[in-house]
mmCIF file of C-alpha atoms in Angstrom:
data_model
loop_
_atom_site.group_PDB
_atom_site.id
_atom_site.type_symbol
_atom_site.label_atom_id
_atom_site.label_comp_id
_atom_site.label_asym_id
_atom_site.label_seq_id
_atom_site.Cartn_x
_atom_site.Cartn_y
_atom_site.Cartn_z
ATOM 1 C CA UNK A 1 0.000 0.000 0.000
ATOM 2 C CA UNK A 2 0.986 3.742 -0.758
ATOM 3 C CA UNK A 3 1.223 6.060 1.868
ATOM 4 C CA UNK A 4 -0.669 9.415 1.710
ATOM 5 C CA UNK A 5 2.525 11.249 0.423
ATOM 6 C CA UNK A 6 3.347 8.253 -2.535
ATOM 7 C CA UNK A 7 -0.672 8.710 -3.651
ATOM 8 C CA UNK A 8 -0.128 12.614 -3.690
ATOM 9 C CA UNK A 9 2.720 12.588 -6.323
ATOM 10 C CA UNK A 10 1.758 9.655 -8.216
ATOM 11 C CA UNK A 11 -1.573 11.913 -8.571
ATOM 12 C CA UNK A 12 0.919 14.969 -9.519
ATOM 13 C CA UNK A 13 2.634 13.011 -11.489
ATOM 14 C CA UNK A 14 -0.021 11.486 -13.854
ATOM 15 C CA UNK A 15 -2.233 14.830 -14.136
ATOM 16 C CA UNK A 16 1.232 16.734 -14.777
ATOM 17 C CA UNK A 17 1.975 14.082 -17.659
ATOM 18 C CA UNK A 18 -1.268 14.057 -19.247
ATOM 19 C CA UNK A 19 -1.327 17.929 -19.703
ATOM 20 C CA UNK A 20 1.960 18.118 -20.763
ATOM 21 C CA UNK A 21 3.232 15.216 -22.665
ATOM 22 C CA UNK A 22 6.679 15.509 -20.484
ATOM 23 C CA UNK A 23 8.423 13.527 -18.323
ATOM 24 C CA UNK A 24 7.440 14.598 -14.904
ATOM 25 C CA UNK A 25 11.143 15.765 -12.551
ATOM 26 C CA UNK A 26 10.987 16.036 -8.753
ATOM 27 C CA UNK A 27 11.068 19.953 -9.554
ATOM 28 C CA UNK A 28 7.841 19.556 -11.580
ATOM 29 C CA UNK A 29 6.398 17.850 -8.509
ATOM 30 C CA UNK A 30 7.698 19.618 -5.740
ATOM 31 C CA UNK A 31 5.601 22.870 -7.365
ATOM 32 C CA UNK A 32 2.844 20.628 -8.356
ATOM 33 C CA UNK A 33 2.060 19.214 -4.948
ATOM 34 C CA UNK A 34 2.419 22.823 -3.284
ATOM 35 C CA UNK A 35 4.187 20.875 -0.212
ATOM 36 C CA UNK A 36 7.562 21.388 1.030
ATOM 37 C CA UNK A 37 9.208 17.955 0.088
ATOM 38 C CA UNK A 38 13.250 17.899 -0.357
ATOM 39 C CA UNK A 39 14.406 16.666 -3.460
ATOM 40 C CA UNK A 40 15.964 14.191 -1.985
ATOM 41 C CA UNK A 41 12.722 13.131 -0.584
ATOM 42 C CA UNK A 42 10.823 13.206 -3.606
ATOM 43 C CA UNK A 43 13.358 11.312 -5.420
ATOM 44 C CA UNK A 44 13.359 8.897 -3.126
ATOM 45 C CA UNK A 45 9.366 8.160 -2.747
ATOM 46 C CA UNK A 46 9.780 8.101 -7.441
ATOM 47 C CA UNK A 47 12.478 5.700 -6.792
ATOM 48 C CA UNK A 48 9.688 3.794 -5.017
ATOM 49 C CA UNK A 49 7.436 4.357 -7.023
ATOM 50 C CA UNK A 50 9.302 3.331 -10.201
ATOM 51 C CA UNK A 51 10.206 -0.415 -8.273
ATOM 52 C CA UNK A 52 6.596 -0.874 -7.948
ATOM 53 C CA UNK A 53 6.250 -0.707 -11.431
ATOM 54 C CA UNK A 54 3.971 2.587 -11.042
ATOM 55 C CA UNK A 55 6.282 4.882 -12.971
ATOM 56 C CA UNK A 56 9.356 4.230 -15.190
ATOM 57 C CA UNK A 57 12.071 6.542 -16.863
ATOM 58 C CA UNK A 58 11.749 7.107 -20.506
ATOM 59 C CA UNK A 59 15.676 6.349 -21.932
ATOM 60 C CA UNK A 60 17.964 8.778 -20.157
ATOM 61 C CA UNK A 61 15.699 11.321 -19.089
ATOM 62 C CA UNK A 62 16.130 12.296 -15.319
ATOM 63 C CA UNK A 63 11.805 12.505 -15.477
ATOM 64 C CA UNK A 64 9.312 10.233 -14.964
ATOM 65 C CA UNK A 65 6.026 8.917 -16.825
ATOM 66 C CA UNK A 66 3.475 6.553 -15.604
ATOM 67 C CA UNK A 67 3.147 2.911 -16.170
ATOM 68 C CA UNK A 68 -0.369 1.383 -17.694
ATOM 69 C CA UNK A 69 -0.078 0.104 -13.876
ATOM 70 C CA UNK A 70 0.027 3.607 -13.003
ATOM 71 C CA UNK A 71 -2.623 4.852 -14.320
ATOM 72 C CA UNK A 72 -4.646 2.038 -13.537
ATOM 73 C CA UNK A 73 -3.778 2.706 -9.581
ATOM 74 C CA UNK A 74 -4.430 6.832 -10.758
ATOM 75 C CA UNK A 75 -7.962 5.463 -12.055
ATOM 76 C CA UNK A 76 -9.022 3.590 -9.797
ATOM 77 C CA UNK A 77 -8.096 5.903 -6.504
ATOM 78 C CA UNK A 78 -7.309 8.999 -7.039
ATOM 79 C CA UNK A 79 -9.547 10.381 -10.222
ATOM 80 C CA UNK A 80 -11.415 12.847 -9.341
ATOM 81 C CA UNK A 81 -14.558 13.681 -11.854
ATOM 82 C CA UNK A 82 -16.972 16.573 -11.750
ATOM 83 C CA UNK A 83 -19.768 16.110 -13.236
ATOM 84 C CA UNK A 84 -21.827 19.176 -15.070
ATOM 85 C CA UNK A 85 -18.983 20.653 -16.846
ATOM 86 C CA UNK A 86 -19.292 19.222 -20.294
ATOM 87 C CA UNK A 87 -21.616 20.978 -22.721
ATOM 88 C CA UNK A 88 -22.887 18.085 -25.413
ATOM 89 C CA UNK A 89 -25.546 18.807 -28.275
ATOM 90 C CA UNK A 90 -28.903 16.243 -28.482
ATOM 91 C CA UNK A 91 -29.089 13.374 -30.507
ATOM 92 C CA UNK A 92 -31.595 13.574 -32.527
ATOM 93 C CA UNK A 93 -34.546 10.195 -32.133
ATOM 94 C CA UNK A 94 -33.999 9.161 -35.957
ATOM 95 C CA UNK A 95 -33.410 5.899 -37.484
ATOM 96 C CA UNK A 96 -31.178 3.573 -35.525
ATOM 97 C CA UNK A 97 -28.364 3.871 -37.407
ATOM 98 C CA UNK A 98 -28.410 7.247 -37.665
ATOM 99 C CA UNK A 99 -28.548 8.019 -34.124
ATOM 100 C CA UNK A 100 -25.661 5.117 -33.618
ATOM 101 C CA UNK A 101 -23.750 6.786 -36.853
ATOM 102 C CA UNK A 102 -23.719 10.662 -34.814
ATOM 103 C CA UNK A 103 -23.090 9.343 -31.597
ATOM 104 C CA UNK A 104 -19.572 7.808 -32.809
ATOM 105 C CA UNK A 105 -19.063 11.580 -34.196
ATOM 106 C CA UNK A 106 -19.944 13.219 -31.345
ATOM 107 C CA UNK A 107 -17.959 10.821 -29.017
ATOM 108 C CA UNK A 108 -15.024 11.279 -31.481
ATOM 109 C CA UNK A 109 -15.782 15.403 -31.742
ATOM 110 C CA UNK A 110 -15.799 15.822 -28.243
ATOM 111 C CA UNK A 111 -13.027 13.401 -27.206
ATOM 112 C CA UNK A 112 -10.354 14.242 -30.284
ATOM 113 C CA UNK A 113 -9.676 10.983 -30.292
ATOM 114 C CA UNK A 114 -11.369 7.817 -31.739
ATOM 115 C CA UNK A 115 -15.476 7.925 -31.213
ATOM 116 C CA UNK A 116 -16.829 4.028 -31.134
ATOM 117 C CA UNK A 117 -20.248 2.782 -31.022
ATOM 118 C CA UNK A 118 -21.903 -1.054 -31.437
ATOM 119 C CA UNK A 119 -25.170 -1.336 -32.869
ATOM 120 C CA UNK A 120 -28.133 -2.128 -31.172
ATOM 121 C CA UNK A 121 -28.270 -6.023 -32.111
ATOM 122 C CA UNK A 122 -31.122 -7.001 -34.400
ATOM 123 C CA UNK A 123 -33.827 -8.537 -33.495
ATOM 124 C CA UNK A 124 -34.615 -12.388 -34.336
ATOM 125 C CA UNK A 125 -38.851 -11.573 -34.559
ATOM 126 C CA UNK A 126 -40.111 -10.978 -38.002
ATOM 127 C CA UNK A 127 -43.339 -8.868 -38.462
ATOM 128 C CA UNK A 128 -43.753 -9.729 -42.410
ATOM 129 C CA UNK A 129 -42.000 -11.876 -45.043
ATOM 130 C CA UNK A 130 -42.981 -11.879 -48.735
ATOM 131 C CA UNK A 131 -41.212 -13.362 -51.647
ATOM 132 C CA UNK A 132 -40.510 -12.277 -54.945
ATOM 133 C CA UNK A 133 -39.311 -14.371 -57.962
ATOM 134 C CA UNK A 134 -36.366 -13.061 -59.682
ATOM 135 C CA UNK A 135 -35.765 -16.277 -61.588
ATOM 136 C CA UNK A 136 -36.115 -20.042 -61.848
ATOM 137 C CA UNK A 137 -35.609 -21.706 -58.777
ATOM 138 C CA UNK A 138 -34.699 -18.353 -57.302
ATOM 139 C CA UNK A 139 -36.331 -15.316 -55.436
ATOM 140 C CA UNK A 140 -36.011 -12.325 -53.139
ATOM 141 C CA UNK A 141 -37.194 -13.134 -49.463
ATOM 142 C CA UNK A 142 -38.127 -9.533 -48.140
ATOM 143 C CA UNK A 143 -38.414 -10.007 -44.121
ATOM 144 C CA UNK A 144 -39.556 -6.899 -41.903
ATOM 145 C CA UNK A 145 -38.680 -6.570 -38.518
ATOM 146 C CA UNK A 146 -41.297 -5.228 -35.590
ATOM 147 C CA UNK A 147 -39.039 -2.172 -35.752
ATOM 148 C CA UNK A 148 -39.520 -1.545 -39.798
ATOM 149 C CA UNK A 149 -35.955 -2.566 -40.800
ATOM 150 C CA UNK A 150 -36.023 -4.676 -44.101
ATOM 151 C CA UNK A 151 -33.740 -6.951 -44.685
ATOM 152 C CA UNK A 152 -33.768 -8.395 -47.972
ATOM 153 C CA UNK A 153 -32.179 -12.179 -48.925
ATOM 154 C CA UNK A 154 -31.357 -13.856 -51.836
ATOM 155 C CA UNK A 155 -32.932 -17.451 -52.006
ATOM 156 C CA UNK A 156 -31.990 -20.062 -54.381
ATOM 157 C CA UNK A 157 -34.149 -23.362 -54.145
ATOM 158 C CA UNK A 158 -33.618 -26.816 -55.879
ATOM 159 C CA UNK A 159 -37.930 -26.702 -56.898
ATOM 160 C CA UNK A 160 -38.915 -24.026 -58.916
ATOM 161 C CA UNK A 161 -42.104 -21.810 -57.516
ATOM 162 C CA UNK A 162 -44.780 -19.943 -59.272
ATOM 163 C CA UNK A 163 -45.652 -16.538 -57.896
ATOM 164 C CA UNK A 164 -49.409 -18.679 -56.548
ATOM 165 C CA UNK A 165 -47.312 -20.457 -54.300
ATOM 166 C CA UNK A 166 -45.151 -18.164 -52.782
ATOM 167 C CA UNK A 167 -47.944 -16.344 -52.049
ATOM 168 C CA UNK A 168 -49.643 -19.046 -50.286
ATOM 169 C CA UNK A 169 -46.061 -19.397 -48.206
ATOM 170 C CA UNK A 170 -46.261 -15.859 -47.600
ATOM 171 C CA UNK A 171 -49.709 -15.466 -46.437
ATOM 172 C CA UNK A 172 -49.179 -18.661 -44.003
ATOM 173 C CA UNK A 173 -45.928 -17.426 -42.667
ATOM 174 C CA UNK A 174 -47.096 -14.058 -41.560
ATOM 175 C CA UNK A 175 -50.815 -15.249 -40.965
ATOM 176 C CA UNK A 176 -49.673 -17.946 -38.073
ATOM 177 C CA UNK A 177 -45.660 -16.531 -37.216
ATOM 178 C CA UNK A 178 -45.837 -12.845 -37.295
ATOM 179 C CA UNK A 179 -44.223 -11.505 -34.067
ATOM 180 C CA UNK A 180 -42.445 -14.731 -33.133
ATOM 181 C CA UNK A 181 -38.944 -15.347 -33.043
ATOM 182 C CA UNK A 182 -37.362 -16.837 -36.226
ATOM 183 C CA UNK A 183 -36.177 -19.658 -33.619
ATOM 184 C CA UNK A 184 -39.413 -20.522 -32.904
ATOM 185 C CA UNK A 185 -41.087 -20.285 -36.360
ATOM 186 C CA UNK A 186 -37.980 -23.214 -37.465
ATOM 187 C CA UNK A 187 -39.770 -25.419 -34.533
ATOM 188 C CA UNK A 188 -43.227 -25.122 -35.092
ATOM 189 C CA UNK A 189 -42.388 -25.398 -39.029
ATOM 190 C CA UNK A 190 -40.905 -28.797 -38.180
ATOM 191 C CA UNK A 191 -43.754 -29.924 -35.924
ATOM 192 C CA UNK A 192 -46.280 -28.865 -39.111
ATOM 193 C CA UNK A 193 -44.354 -30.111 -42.091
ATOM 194 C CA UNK A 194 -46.998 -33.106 -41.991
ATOM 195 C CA UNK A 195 -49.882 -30.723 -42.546
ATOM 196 C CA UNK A 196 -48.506 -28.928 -45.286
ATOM 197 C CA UNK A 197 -47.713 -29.666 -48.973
ATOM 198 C CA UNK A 198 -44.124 -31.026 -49.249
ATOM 199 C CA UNK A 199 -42.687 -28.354 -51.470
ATOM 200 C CA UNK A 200 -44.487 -25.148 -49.883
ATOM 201 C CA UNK A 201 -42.740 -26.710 -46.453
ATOM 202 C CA UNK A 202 -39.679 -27.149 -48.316
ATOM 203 C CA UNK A 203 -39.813 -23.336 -49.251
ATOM 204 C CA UNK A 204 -40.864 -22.270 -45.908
ATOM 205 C CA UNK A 205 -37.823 -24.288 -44.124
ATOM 206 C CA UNK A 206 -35.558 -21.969 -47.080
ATOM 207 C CA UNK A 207 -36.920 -18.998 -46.242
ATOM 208 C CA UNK A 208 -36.444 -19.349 -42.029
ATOM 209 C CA UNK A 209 -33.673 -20.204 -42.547
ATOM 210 C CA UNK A 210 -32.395 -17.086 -44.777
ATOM 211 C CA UNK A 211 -34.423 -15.074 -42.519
ATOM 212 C CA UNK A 212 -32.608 -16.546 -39.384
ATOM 213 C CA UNK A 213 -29.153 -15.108 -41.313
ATOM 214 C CA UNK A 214 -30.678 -11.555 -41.961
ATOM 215 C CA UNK A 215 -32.102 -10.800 -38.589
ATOM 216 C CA UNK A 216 -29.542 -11.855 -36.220
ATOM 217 C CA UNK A 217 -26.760 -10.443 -39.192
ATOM 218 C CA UNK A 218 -26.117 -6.627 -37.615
ATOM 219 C CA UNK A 219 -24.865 -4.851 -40.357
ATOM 220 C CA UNK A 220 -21.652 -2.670 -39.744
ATOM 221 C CA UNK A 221 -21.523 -4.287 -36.628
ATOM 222 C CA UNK A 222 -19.178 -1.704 -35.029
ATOM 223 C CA UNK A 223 -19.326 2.290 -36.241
ATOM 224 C CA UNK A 224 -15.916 3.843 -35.913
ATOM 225 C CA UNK A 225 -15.185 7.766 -36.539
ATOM 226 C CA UNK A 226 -12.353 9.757 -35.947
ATOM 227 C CA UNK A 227 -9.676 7.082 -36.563
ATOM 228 C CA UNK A 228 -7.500 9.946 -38.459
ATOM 229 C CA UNK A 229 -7.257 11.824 -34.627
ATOM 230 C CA UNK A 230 -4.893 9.898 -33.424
ATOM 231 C CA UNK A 231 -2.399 11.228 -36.249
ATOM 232 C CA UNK A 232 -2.536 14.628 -34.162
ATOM 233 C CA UNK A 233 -1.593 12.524 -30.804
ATOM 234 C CA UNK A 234 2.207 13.334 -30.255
ATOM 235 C CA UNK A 235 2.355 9.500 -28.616
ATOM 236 C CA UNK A 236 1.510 8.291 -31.961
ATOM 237 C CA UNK A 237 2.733 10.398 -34.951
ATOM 238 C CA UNK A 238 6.025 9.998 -33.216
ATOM 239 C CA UNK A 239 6.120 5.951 -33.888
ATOM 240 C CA UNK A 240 4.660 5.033 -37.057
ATOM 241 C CA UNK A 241 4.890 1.445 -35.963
ATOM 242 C CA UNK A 242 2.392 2.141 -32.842
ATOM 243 C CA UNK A 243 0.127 4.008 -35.362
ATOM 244 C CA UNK A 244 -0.114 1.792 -37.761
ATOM 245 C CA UNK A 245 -0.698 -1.081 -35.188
ATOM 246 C CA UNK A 246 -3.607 0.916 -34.083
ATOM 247 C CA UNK A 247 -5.271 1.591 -37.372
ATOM 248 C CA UNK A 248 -4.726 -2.485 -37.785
ATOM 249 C CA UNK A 249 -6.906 -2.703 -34.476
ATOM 250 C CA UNK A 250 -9.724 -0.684 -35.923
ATOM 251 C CA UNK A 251 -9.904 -2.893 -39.247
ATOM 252 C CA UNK A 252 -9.731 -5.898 -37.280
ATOM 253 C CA UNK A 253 -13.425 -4.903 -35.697
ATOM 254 C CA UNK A 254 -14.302 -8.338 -34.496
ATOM 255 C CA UNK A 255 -11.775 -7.467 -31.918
ATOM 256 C CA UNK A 256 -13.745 -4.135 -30.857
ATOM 257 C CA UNK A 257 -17.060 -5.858 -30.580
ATOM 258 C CA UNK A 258 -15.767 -8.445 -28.163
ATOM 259 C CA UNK A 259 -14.171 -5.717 -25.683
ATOM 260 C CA UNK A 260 -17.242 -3.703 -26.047
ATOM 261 C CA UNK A 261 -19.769 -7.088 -25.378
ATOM 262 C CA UNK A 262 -17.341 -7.480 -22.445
ATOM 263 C CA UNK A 263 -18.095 -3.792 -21.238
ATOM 264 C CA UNK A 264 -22.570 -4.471 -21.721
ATOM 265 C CA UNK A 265 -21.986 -7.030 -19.077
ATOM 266 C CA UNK A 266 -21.482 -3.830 -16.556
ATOM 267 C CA UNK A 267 -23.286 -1.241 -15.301
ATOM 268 C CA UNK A 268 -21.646 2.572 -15.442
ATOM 269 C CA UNK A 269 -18.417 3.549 -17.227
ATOM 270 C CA UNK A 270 -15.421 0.776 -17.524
ATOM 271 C CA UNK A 271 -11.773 1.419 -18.739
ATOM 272 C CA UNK A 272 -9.333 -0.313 -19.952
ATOM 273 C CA UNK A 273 -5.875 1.186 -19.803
ATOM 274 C CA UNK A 274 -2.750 -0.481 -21.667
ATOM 275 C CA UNK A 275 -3.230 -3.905 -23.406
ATOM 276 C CA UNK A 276 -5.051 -4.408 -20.057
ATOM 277 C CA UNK A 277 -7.906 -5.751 -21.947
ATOM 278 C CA UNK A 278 -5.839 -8.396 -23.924
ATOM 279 C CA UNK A 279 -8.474 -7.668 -27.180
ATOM 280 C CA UNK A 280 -6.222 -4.006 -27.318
ATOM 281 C CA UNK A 281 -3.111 -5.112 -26.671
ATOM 282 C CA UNK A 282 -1.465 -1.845 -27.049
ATOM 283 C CA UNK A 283 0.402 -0.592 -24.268
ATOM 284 C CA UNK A 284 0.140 2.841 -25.840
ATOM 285 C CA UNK A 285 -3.631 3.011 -25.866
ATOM 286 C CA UNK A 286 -6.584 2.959 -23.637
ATOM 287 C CA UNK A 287 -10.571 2.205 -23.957
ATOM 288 C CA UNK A 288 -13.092 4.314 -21.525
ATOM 289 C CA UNK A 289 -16.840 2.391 -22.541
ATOM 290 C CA UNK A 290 -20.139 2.496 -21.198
ATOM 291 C CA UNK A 291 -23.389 0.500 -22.001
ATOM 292 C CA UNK A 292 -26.738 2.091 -23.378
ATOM 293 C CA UNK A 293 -30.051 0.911 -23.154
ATOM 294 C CA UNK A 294 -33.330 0.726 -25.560
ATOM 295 C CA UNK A 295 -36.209 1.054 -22.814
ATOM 296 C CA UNK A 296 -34.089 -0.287 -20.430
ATOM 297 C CA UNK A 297 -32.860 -2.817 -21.895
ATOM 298 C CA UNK A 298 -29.386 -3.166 -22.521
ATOM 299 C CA UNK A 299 -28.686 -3.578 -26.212
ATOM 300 C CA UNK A 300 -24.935 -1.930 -26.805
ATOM 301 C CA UNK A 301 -21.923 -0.437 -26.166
ATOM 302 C CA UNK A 302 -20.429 2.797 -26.931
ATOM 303 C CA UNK A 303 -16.967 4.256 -25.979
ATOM 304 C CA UNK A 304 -13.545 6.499 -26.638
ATOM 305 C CA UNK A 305 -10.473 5.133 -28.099
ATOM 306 C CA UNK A 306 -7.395 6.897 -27.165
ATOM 307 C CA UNK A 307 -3.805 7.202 -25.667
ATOM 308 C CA UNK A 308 -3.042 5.933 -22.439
ATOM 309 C CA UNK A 309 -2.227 10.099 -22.019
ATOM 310 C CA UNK A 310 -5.846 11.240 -22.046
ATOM 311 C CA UNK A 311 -7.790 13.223 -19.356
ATOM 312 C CA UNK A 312 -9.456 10.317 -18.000
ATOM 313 C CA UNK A 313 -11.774 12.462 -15.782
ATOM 314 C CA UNK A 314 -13.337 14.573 -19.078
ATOM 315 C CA UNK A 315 -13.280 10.779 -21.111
ATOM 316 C CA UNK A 316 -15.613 9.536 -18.731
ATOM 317 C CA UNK A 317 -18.335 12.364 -18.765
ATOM 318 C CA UNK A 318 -18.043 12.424 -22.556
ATOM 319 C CA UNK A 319 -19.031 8.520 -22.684
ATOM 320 C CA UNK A 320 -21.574 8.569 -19.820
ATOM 321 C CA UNK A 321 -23.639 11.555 -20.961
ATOM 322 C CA UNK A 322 -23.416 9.784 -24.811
ATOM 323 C CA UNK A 323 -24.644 7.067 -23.248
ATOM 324 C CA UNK A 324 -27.666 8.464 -21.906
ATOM 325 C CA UNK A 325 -27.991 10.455 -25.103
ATOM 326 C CA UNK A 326 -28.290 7.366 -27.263
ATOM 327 C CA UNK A 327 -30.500 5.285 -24.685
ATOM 328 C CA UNK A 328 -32.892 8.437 -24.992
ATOM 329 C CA UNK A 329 -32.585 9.192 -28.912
ATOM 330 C CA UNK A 330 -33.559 5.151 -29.154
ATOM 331 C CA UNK A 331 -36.013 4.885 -26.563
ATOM 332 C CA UNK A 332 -39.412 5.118 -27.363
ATOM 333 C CA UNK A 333 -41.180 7.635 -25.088
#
């Protein structure tokens, strides 16, 4: 454990080093703190410090800069946030992906750094399904969710249909499964295949099954903006290898959606400093995320990308208050 006088210039140290970019002396701190510490003294408790892997010297510089372990400790004790401060425009209720689509801007706009938002994840209940015939043995499936989003499908069956019959599928589908769950339309289909004609079962059993693909498919699964920010971070521009490791991260975006899933799992604002979360394993960059809800339910994720150098405190109030922003744009009051 740190004693009250190790916690005050560790918490010197880090704010000093994320306004300034510098490595942090025991002059720097000695003004900082505004107590009357020796040098001597101070060097010591940053000799400390630096052995418990809190802070570490940069190649010969006689300064100091924290440790990912450092500013987890800073985090996690010592941040101090006040809430009120920030000044963020409305979103706008609008389409989904619209509101998901300005909510990565604004997180990116107000942060500088790299705005990212998952989308609310579709729903597996159809409302209506029709089919269209496009060719032989092939046709459109057109399947509306309870929310209006179509999602059209592509459908290519080894019996050809006329337009009578996939009529007849149509009206049965939506006449007897309309506002189920595509899981439970496969069941029932399988417990009725008896009762109906062989090939309108066989087409029905095609078109679940396409329809099972389009509704649970989120499109643009994660919505990044501001990527080209982090070209302005000095922590970056500096190493071209870090920066282009970092633009590799946001192409690979499998790897964003399973951090942010992680994050939906807990209430309030989480971060994720370092290659902490082992899904960015970048010691140079950090992830502050927060969930947001659709009338109270929890349906995604939404958070800042940015150096492990960022005002934590101001990070945090920019993702919370998006986060409410979004829940209310998507809600429906």
């Amino acid at each position: 454990m740190l004693d009250d006088r190790a916690k005050l210039l560790l918490k010197a140290l880090v704010e000093r080093y994320i306004a300034d970019g510098q490595p942090v002396g025991s002059r720097t701190l000695s003004r900082a703190t505004g107590i009357e510490l020796s040098p001597a003294t101070i060097r010591n408790v940053m000799s400390d410090l630096e052995s418990l892997g809190l802070i570490v010297s940069p190649h010969t510089s006689a300064g100091r800069i924290p440790t990912a372990r450092g500013y987890r400790l800073f985090v996690d004790t010592m941040l101090t946030s006040e809430r009120g401060q920030l000044l963020t425009p409305q979103l706008a209720a609008d389409q989904p992906q619209k509101v998901i689509a300005n909510a990565a801007h604004l997180l990116s706009d107000l942060s500088h750094f790299v705005g990212v938002v998952i989308a609310p994840r579709r729903s597996s209940v159809f409302r209506h399904i029709e089919f269209l015939r496009l060719s032989e043995k092939r046709f459109l499936v057109i399947i509306v969710s309870p929310e209006g989003d179509v999602q059209n499908r592509v459908l290519f069956t080894e019996t050809d249909y006329s337009q009578s019959q996939l009529i007849e599928a149509s009206n049965y589908l939506n006449q007897h499964f309309s506002g189920m769950a595509i899981e439970q339309v496969r069941e029932k289909l399988l417990a009725e295949v008896e009762s109906l004609r062989g090939e309108i079962a066989s087409l029905m059993q095609a078109a679940v099954q396409v329809s099972t693909e389009a509704l649970t498919q989120v499109q643009d699964d994660v919505v990044i903006s501001g990527e080209r920010n982090l070209l302005a971070v000095s922590d970056f521009s500096s190493d071209m290898g870090n920066l282009r490791r970092a633009f590799d991260l946001f192409e690979q975006k499998a790897q964003l959606v399973r951090l942010l899933d992680i994050s939906a799992q807990a209430e309030g604002v989480r971060i994720y400093i370092g290659g902490e979360s082992q899904i960015v394993p970048m010691e140079e960059l950090s992830v502050v995320s927060a969930p947001y809800e659709v009338d109270g339910q929890v349906v995604g994720t939404l958070g800042v990308i940015g150096p492990t150098r960022m005002a934590y405190d101001r990070m945090i109030q920019i993702v919370d208050i998006t986060s409410k922003l979004v829940s209310n744009a998507l809600s429906h009051k």
